[in-house]
mmCIF file of C-alpha atoms and ligand atoms in Angstrom:
data_model
loop_
_atom_site.group_PDB
_atom_site.id
_atom_site.type_symbol
_atom_site.label_atom_id
_atom_site.label_comp_id
_atom_site.label_asym_id
_atom_site.label_seq_id
_atom_site.Cartn_x
_atom_site.Cartn_y
_atom_site.Cartn_z
ATOM 1 C CA UNK D 1 5.641 30.318 6.235
ATOM 2 C CA UNK D 2 2.098 29.069 5.547
ATOM 3 C CA UNK D 3 1.252 25.388 5.004
ATOM 4 C CA UNK D 4 0.472 25.994 1.327
ATOM 5 C CA UNK D 5 3.854 27.641 0.667
ATOM 6 C CA UNK D 6 5.857 24.629 1.802
ATOM 7 C CA UNK D 7 6.234 21.041 0.704
ATOM 8 C CA UNK D 8 7.766 18.212 2.651
ATOM 9 C CA UNK D 9 10.678 16.543 0.884
ATOM 10 C CA UNK D 10 11.399 12.958 1.967
ATOM 11 C CA UNK D 11 13.141 10.693 -0.570
ATOM 12 C CA UNK D 12 12.339 13.075 -3.434
ATOM 13 C CA UNK D 13 11.549 10.189 -5.783
ATOM 14 C CA UNK D 14 8.103 11.528 -6.602
ATOM 15 C CA UNK D 15 8.396 15.172 -5.543
ATOM 16 C CA UNK D 16 11.576 16.079 -7.446
ATOM 17 C CA UNK D 17 10.133 15.012 -10.835
ATOM 18 C CA UNK D 18 7.023 17.110 -10.084
ATOM 19 C CA UNK D 19 9.203 20.126 -9.263
ATOM 20 C CA UNK D 20 11.232 19.635 -12.416
ATOM 21 C CA UNK D 21 8.067 19.549 -14.498
ATOM 22 C CA UNK D 22 6.780 22.656 -12.653
ATOM 23 C CA UNK D 23 3.644 20.761 -11.687
ATOM 24 C CA UNK D 24 4.339 21.983 -8.156
ATOM 25 C CA UNK D 25 6.027 25.274 -7.280
ATOM 26 C CA UNK D 26 6.333 25.479 -3.500
ATOM 27 C CA UNK D 27 8.219 28.438 -2.001
ATOM 28 C CA UNK D 28 9.921 26.242 0.555
ATOM 29 C CA UNK D 29 11.011 22.617 0.835
ATOM 30 C CA UNK D 30 11.190 21.077 4.286
ATOM 31 C CA UNK D 31 13.645 18.216 3.985
ATOM 32 C CA UNK D 32 12.846 15.438 6.460
ATOM 33 C CA UNK D 33 14.545 12.674 4.478
ATOM 34 C CA UNK D 34 17.470 12.201 6.820
ATOM 35 C CA UNK D 35 15.669 12.775 10.122
ATOM 36 C CA UNK D 36 16.819 9.748 12.127
ATOM 37 C CA UNK D 37 14.001 10.258 14.665
ATOM 38 C CA UNK D 38 11.466 9.363 11.985
ATOM 39 C CA UNK D 39 13.334 6.351 10.654
ATOM 40 C CA UNK D 40 12.567 3.234 12.681
ATOM 41 C CA UNK D 41 10.787 -0.096 12.719
ATOM 42 C CA UNK D 42 9.530 -0.933 16.224
ATOM 43 C CA UNK D 43 8.258 -4.488 16.268
ATOM 44 C CA UNK D 44 5.629 -5.837 18.619
ATOM 45 C CA UNK D 45 2.002 -6.939 18.763
ATOM 46 C CA UNK D 46 1.625 -3.570 17.077
ATOM 47 C CA UNK D 47 4.513 -2.605 14.832
ATOM 48 C CA UNK D 48 5.242 1.072 14.307
ATOM 49 C CA UNK D 49 7.130 2.285 11.250
ATOM 50 C CA UNK D 50 8.551 5.815 11.091
ATOM 51 C CA UNK D 51 7.728 7.783 7.964
ATOM 52 C CA UNK D 52 11.301 8.286 6.730
ATOM 53 C CA UNK D 53 12.061 4.557 6.879
ATOM 54 C CA UNK D 54 13.383 3.758 3.445
ATOM 55 C CA UNK D 55 12.067 1.088 1.119
ATOM 56 C CA UNK D 56 15.331 -0.850 1.317
ATOM 57 C CA UNK D 57 15.089 -1.014 5.115
ATOM 58 C CA UNK D 58 11.628 -2.553 4.893
ATOM 59 C CA UNK D 59 12.773 -4.843 2.084
ATOM 60 C CA UNK D 60 15.630 -6.073 4.297
ATOM 61 C CA UNK D 61 13.567 -6.800 7.400
ATOM 62 C CA UNK D 62 11.157 -9.643 8.042
ATOM 63 C CA UNK D 63 8.609 -8.352 10.544
ATOM 64 C CA UNK D 64 6.929 -11.259 12.278
ATOM 65 C CA UNK D 65 3.229 -11.376 11.367
ATOM 66 C CA UNK D 66 3.708 -8.652 8.738
ATOM 67 C CA UNK D 67 5.831 -10.441 6.161
ATOM 68 C CA UNK D 68 3.780 -8.843 3.390
ATOM 69 C CA UNK D 69 5.491 -5.490 4.049
ATOM 70 C CA UNK D 70 8.942 -6.900 3.254
ATOM 71 C CA UNK D 71 7.435 -8.660 0.269
ATOM 72 C CA UNK D 72 5.945 -5.418 -1.104
ATOM 73 C CA UNK D 73 8.930 -3.193 -0.276
ATOM 74 C CA UNK D 74 11.249 -5.457 -2.255
ATOM 75 C CA UNK D 75 9.038 -4.856 -5.321
ATOM 76 C CA UNK D 76 8.992 -1.046 -5.206
ATOM 77 C CA UNK D 77 10.725 0.372 -8.283
ATOM 78 C CA UNK D 78 14.385 -0.568 -8.533
ATOM 79 C CA UNK D 79 17.403 -0.523 -6.218
ATOM 80 C CA UNK D 80 18.017 3.195 -6.777
ATOM 81 C CA UNK D 81 14.430 4.093 -5.847
ATOM 82 C CA UNK D 82 14.433 1.763 -2.844
ATOM 83 C CA UNK D 83 17.671 3.285 -1.556
ATOM 84 C CA UNK D 84 16.181 6.762 -1.094
ATOM 85 C CA UNK D 85 12.383 6.505 -1.276
ATOM 86 C CA UNK D 86 10.492 6.390 2.015
ATOM 87 C CA UNK D 87 7.368 4.660 3.236
ATOM 88 C CA UNK D 88 5.861 7.957 4.440
ATOM 89 C CA UNK D 89 6.579 9.608 1.099
ATOM 90 C CA UNK D 90 4.930 6.799 -0.799
ATOM 91 C CA UNK D 91 1.820 6.757 1.407
ATOM 92 C CA UNK D 92 1.488 10.560 1.397
ATOM 93 C CA UNK D 93 1.968 10.701 -2.363
ATOM 94 C CA UNK D 94 -0.962 8.263 -2.827
ATOM 95 C CA UNK D 95 -0.137 7.314 -6.393
ATOM 96 C CA UNK D 96 -3.041 5.040 -7.449
ATOM 97 C CA UNK D 97 -0.545 2.491 -8.834
ATOM 98 C CA UNK D 98 1.856 2.463 -5.889
ATOM 99 C CA UNK D 99 2.391 -0.607 -3.771
ATOM 100 C CA UNK D 100 2.143 0.309 -0.076
ATOM 101 C CA UNK D 101 -1.329 1.916 -0.097
ATOM 102 C CA UNK D 102 -2.993 -1.419 -0.969
ATOM 103 C CA UNK D 103 -0.800 -3.308 1.498
ATOM 104 C CA UNK D 104 -1.474 -0.960 4.423
ATOM 105 C CA UNK D 105 -5.174 -0.879 3.533
ATOM 106 C CA UNK D 106 -5.318 -4.686 3.635
ATOM 107 C CA UNK D 107 -3.488 -4.591 6.971
ATOM 108 C CA UNK D 108 -6.001 -2.109 8.461
ATOM 109 C CA UNK D 109 -3.070 0.125 9.339
ATOM 110 C CA UNK D 110 -3.440 3.338 11.302
ATOM 111 C CA UNK D 111 -1.764 6.524 10.094
ATOM 112 C CA UNK D 112 -0.391 8.739 12.833
ATOM 113 C CA UNK D 113 -0.409 12.338 11.712
ATOM 114 C CA UNK D 114 1.209 15.313 13.444
ATOM 115 C CA UNK D 115 0.662 19.048 13.179
ATOM 116 C CA UNK D 116 0.952 22.005 15.533
ATOM 117 C CA UNK D 117 -2.510 21.049 16.763
ATOM 118 C CA UNK D 118 -1.166 17.707 18.025
ATOM 119 C CA UNK D 119 -1.589 14.128 16.883
ATOM 120 C CA UNK D 120 -4.467 12.489 15.092
ATOM 121 C CA UNK D 121 -4.978 8.947 13.880
ATOM 122 C CA UNK D 122 -6.706 7.741 10.773
ATOM 123 C CA UNK D 123 -7.358 4.297 9.303
ATOM 124 C CA UNK D 124 -5.589 3.656 5.998
ATOM 125 C CA UNK D 125 -8.889 3.091 4.252
ATOM 126 C CA UNK D 126 -10.027 6.644 5.143
ATOM 127 C CA UNK D 127 -6.605 8.233 4.598
ATOM 128 C CA UNK D 128 -6.546 7.641 0.818
ATOM 129 C CA UNK D 129 -9.060 9.957 -0.834
ATOM 130 C CA UNK D 130 -8.237 9.764 -4.537
ATOM 131 C CA UNK D 131 -5.377 10.018 -7.031
ATOM 132 C CA UNK D 132 -2.439 11.730 -5.279
ATOM 133 C CA UNK D 133 -4.844 12.868 -2.582
ATOM 134 C CA UNK D 134 -4.966 11.955 1.087
ATOM 135 C CA UNK D 135 -6.677 13.415 4.127
ATOM 136 C CA UNK D 136 -3.442 15.281 5.036
ATOM 137 C CA UNK D 137 -3.815 19.028 5.041
ATOM 138 C CA UNK D 138 -0.802 21.188 4.148
ATOM 139 C CA UNK D 139 0.038 21.782 7.817
ATOM 140 C CA UNK D 140 0.215 18.057 8.611
ATOM 141 C CA UNK D 141 2.935 15.455 8.393
ATOM 142 C CA UNK D 142 2.540 11.698 8.331
ATOM 143 C CA UNK D 143 4.741 10.790 11.280
ATOM 144 C CA UNK D 144 4.401 7.009 11.522
ATOM 145 C CA UNK D 145 2.224 4.053 10.661
ATOM 146 C CA UNK D 146 0.918 1.545 13.182
ATOM 147 C CA UNK D 147 -0.002 -2.004 12.183
ATOM 148 C CA UNK D 148 -1.241 -4.985 14.196
ATOM 149 C CA UNK D 149 0.655 -8.206 13.488
ATOM 150 C CA UNK D 150 -1.366 -10.767 11.546
ATOM 151 C CA UNK D 151 0.049 -13.809 13.313
ATOM 152 C CA UNK D 152 -0.612 -17.086 11.574
ATOM 153 C CA UNK D 153 -1.846 -15.456 8.371
ATOM 154 C CA UNK D 154 -0.539 -16.466 4.983
ATOM 155 C CA UNK D 155 0.428 -13.226 3.281
ATOM 156 C CA UNK D 156 1.561 -12.194 -0.148
ATOM 157 C CA UNK D 157 1.928 -9.081 -2.283
ATOM 158 C CA UNK D 158 1.978 -9.707 -6.030
ATOM 159 C CA UNK D 159 2.210 -7.179 -8.805
ATOM 160 C CA UNK D 160 2.045 -7.437 -12.551
ATOM 161 C CA UNK D 161 4.299 -5.007 -14.403
ATOM 162 C CA UNK D 162 5.041 -4.459 -18.065
ATOM 163 C CA UNK D 163 8.776 -4.015 -17.480
ATOM 164 C CA UNK D 164 10.984 -4.717 -14.477
ATOM 165 C CA UNK D 165 10.940 -1.788 -12.017
ATOM 166 C CA UNK D 166 7.611 -0.392 -13.247
ATOM 167 C CA UNK D 167 4.672 0.694 -11.161
ATOM 168 C CA UNK D 168 2.017 -2.005 -10.879
ATOM 169 C CA UNK D 169 -0.400 -2.499 -13.724
ATOM 170 C CA UNK D 170 -2.338 -4.355 -11.034
ATOM 171 C CA UNK D 171 -1.127 -5.345 -7.577
ATOM 172 C CA UNK D 172 -2.764 -7.613 -5.015
ATOM 173 C CA UNK D 173 -2.243 -7.570 -1.248
ATOM 174 C CA UNK D 174 -3.649 -10.756 0.238
ATOM 175 C CA UNK D 175 -3.645 -12.140 3.766
ATOM 176 C CA UNK D 176 -5.737 -15.069 4.944
ATOM 177 C CA UNK D 177 -5.915 -17.033 8.152
ATOM 178 C CA UNK D 178 -6.680 -20.714 7.740
ATOM 179 C CA UNK D 179 -7.450 -22.714 10.878
ATOM 180 C CA UNK D 180 -8.406 -26.424 10.832
ATOM 181 C CA UNK D 181 -9.000 -26.168 7.084
ATOM 182 C CA UNK D 182 -11.374 -23.179 7.397
ATOM 183 C CA UNK D 183 -10.726 -19.599 6.399
ATOM 184 C CA UNK D 184 -11.123 -17.549 9.580
ATOM 185 C CA UNK D 185 -10.212 -14.147 8.143
ATOM 186 C CA UNK D 186 -9.348 -12.663 4.773
ATOM 187 C CA UNK D 187 -7.903 -9.357 3.626
ATOM 188 C CA UNK D 188 -7.949 -8.567 -0.089
ATOM 189 C CA UNK D 189 -6.830 -5.213 -1.535
ATOM 190 C CA UNK D 190 -5.750 -4.180 -5.023
ATOM 191 C CA UNK D 191 -3.692 -1.334 -6.437
ATOM 192 C CA UNK D 192 -3.799 0.057 -9.970
ATOM 193 C CA UNK D 193 -7.511 -0.552 -10.435
ATOM 194 C CA UNK D 194 -9.013 2.787 -9.420
ATOM 195 C CA UNK D 195 -8.399 6.200 -7.905
ATOM 196 C CA UNK D 196 -7.166 4.705 -4.650
ATOM 197 C CA UNK D 197 -6.524 1.301 -3.116
ATOM 198 C CA UNK D 198 -9.491 -0.998 -3.542
ATOM 199 C CA UNK D 199 -10.366 -3.328 -0.696
ATOM 200 C CA UNK D 200 -12.813 -5.968 -1.845
ATOM 201 C CA UNK D 201 -14.891 -6.839 1.192
ATOM 202 C CA UNK D 202 -17.288 -8.770 -1.061
ATOM 203 C CA UNK D 203 -14.480 -11.086 -2.123
ATOM 204 C CA UNK D 204 -13.321 -11.412 1.483
ATOM 205 C CA UNK D 205 -16.834 -12.395 2.586
ATOM 206 C CA UNK D 206 -17.065 -15.057 -0.142
ATOM 207 C CA UNK D 207 -14.185 -17.002 1.390
ATOM 208 C CA UNK D 208 -14.642 -16.344 5.107
ATOM 209 C CA UNK D 209 -15.814 -19.465 6.961
ATOM 210 C CA UNK D 210 -15.278 -21.652 3.904
ATOM 211 C CA UNK D 211 -12.872 -24.469 3.130
ATOM 212 C CA UNK D 212 -11.566 -22.532 0.154
ATOM 213 C CA UNK D 213 -12.847 -25.035 -2.371
ATOM 214 C CA UNK D 214 -12.558 -24.292 -6.102
ATOM 215 C CA UNK D 215 -16.130 -23.034 -5.990
ATOM 216 C CA UNK D 216 -15.418 -20.713 -3.003
ATOM 217 C CA UNK D 217 -12.405 -19.319 -4.859
ATOM 218 C CA UNK D 218 -14.446 -18.775 -8.049
ATOM 219 C CA UNK D 219 -17.085 -16.846 -6.109
ATOM 220 C CA UNK D 220 -14.440 -14.636 -4.486
ATOM 221 C CA UNK D 221 -12.746 -14.028 -7.835
ATOM 222 C CA UNK D 222 -16.025 -12.940 -9.448
ATOM 223 C CA UNK D 223 -16.903 -10.776 -6.433
ATOM 224 C CA UNK D 224 -13.523 -9.029 -6.570
ATOM 225 C CA UNK D 225 -14.356 -7.315 -9.881
ATOM 226 C CA UNK D 226 -18.036 -6.633 -9.209
ATOM 227 C CA UNK D 227 -18.942 -2.952 -9.420
ATOM 228 C CA UNK D 228 -15.428 -1.806 -10.188
ATOM 229 C CA UNK D 229 -14.294 0.021 -13.298
ATOM 230 C CA UNK D 230 -10.477 0.037 -13.550
ATOM 231 C CA UNK D 231 -8.869 2.691 -15.757
ATOM 232 C CA UNK D 232 -7.824 2.091 -19.362
ATOM 233 C CA UNK D 233 -4.466 3.487 -20.453
ATOM 234 C CA UNK D 234 -1.484 2.708 -22.656
ATOM 235 C CA UNK D 235 -0.518 -0.146 -20.332
ATOM 236 C CA UNK D 236 -3.817 -1.992 -20.493
ATOM 237 C CA UNK D 237 -7.560 -1.684 -20.921
ATOM 238 C CA UNK D 238 -10.060 -1.716 -18.103
ATOM 239 C CA UNK D 239 -11.167 -5.227 -19.023
ATOM 240 C CA UNK D 240 -7.588 -6.453 -19.191
ATOM 241 C CA UNK D 241 -6.975 -5.081 -15.680
ATOM 242 C CA UNK D 242 -10.063 -6.937 -14.465
ATOM 243 C CA UNK D 243 -8.751 -10.178 -15.962
ATOM 244 C CA UNK D 244 -5.397 -9.594 -14.266
ATOM 245 C CA UNK D 245 -7.161 -8.990 -10.925
ATOM 246 C CA UNK D 246 -9.044 -12.254 -11.284
ATOM 247 C CA UNK D 247 -6.003 -14.271 -12.290
ATOM 248 C CA UNK D 248 -3.854 -12.835 -9.497
ATOM 249 C CA UNK D 249 -6.480 -13.580 -6.868
ATOM 250 C CA UNK D 250 -7.300 -17.066 -8.146
ATOM 251 C CA UNK D 251 -3.674 -18.166 -8.369
ATOM 252 C CA UNK D 252 -2.767 -16.699 -4.990
ATOM 253 C CA UNK D 253 -5.729 -18.267 -3.180
ATOM 254 C CA UNK D 254 -5.017 -21.654 -4.765
ATOM 255 C CA UNK D 255 -1.366 -21.426 -3.756
ATOM 256 C CA UNK D 256 -2.304 -20.570 -0.162
ATOM 257 C CA UNK D 257 -4.840 -23.383 0.039
ATOM 258 C CA UNK D 258 -2.431 -25.926 -1.409
ATOM 259 C CA UNK D 259 0.300 -24.855 1.021
ATOM 260 C CA UNK D 260 -1.912 -25.174 4.113
HETATM 261 C C1 FAD R 301 11.757 5.283 -11.430
HETATM 262 C C2 FAD R 301 10.771 5.172 -10.295
HETATM 263 C C3 FAD R 301 10.083 3.986 -10.118
HETATM 264 C C4 FAD R 301 9.178 3.859 -9.072
HETATM 265 N N1 FAD R 301 8.502 2.687 -8.936
HETATM 266 C C5 FAD R 301 7.621 2.545 -7.930
HETATM 267 C C6 FAD R 301 6.925 1.321 -7.747
HETATM 268 O O1 FAD R 301 7.109 0.339 -8.457
HETATM 269 N N2 FAD R 301 6.047 1.251 -6.739
HETATM 270 C C7 FAD R 301 5.808 2.304 -5.886
HETATM 271 O O2 FAD R 301 4.984 2.166 -4.980
HETATM 272 N N3 FAD R 301 6.469 3.449 -6.014
HETATM 273 C C8 FAD R 301 7.364 3.603 -7.012
HETATM 274 N N4 FAD R 301 8.052 4.779 -7.139
HETATM 275 C C9 FAD R 301 7.801 5.873 -6.176
HETATM 276 C C10 FAD R 301 8.689 5.716 -4.946
HETATM 277 O O3 FAD R 301 8.172 4.679 -4.145
HETATM 278 C C11 FAD R 301 8.767 6.983 -4.105
HETATM 279 O O4 FAD R 301 9.770 6.756 -3.177
HETATM 280 C C12 FAD R 301 7.529 7.369 -3.348
HETATM 281 O O5 FAD R 301 6.392 7.491 -4.152
HETATM 282 C C13 FAD R 301 7.687 8.733 -2.701
HETATM 283 O O6 FAD R 301 8.510 8.615 -1.591
HETATM 284 P P1 FAD R 301 9.621 9.678 -1.320
HETATM 285 O O7 FAD R 301 10.154 9.379 0.022
HETATM 286 O O8 FAD R 301 10.557 9.688 -2.443
HETATM 287 O O9 FAD R 301 8.752 11.025 -1.206
HETATM 288 P P2 FAD R 301 8.919 12.446 -1.902
HETATM 289 O O10 FAD R 301 9.064 12.297 -3.353
HETATM 290 O O11 FAD R 301 9.938 13.234 -1.172
HETATM 291 O O12 FAD R 301 7.474 13.050 -1.544
HETATM 292 C C14 FAD R 301 6.319 12.606 -2.210
HETATM 293 C C15 FAD R 301 5.116 13.433 -1.726
HETATM 294 O O13 FAD R 301 4.784 13.097 -0.383
HETATM 295 C C16 FAD R 301 4.920 14.234 0.489
HETATM 296 N N5 FAD R 301 5.513 13.705 1.714
HETATM 297 C C17 FAD R 301 6.652 12.969 1.810
HETATM 298 N N6 FAD R 301 6.823 12.528 3.069
HETATM 299 C C18 FAD R 301 5.756 13.015 3.785
HETATM 300 C C19 FAD R 301 5.345 12.868 5.150
HETATM 301 N N7 FAD R 301 6.046 12.155 6.035
HETATM 302 N N8 FAD R 301 4.198 13.484 5.532
HETATM 303 C C20 FAD R 301 3.461 14.206 4.657
HETATM 304 N N9 FAD R 301 3.793 14.359 3.355
HETATM 305 C C21 FAD R 301 4.925 13.767 2.920
HETATM 306 C C22 FAD R 301 5.781 15.235 -0.275
HETATM 307 O O14 FAD R 301 5.519 16.563 0.109
HETATM 308 C C23 FAD R 301 5.370 14.941 -1.723
HETATM 309 O O15 FAD R 301 4.145 15.600 -1.989
HETATM 310 C C24 FAD R 301 8.966 4.938 -8.168
HETATM 311 C C25 FAD R 301 9.672 6.135 -8.331
HETATM 312 C C26 FAD R 301 10.572 6.258 -9.388
HETATM 313 C C27 FAD R 301 11.340 7.544 -9.535
#
């Protein structure tokens, strides 16, 4: 059995529809969905999440310093999808509108990837290459994800959808650390606005070491859409997506500032 002949089946929520539509025709399916060894959440300074951990498990668990993961997991699809879909399946599938890729990019997560050659690690930002494309080669499996706790950060994942249970039109993963009224660190990543998750370092830099005044927020909001060209489709135009990005970021930053 060669790597190209086989496809990993986890929750089947994305793969099964592709098989039904004959978009993919693998000779073999390797079903890892119920492998207990790959389903775990090990909390610590660095939390490790096994790839077959299901969305509902993440939605049910508050991980200290990583509350954004629970927040995002509870917004993936609907109950039926969350009951069987897995975190590893979602990350490996790399749908440009899916929720976890932006969250794990904002968290600077590390993907731990296994093959016969052994283990390799890759930062989330390098793992996502384009629409439905990651750095995984057909002989590799995403085994687990490692994330450092963001203690003391305010964190939120927000998504705008047309109908309940939809993929994000635009989603925002935001984490900021405010200390003595100053922003010490900021993580800002969007989904639904390009081929892969979009981390806006320009927007982050606009608010780092500021008091998050209205003017600081405005600068970050403008920076977040600079040089980016979101797609236009039946759900919304490129410009509309940009307006949604700006509104999501502005409202979320104001809420965090007012709550600090
Ligand atoms: C109605 C509906 C609504 C949805 N809404 C949302 C939503 O709002 N937000 C969202 O983010 N997602 C949404 N999804 C997708 C859902 O999150 C899927 O669970 C997820 O995209 C794929 O996870 P899975 O475990 O089902 O993987 P599968 O469908 O089994 O696999 C998906 C792909 O990843 C590969 N793969 C799976 N696991 C691994 C692994 N460990 N290593 C390497 N490759 C692997 C497979 O070979 C396949 O190519 C929705 C799906 C449906 C059907």
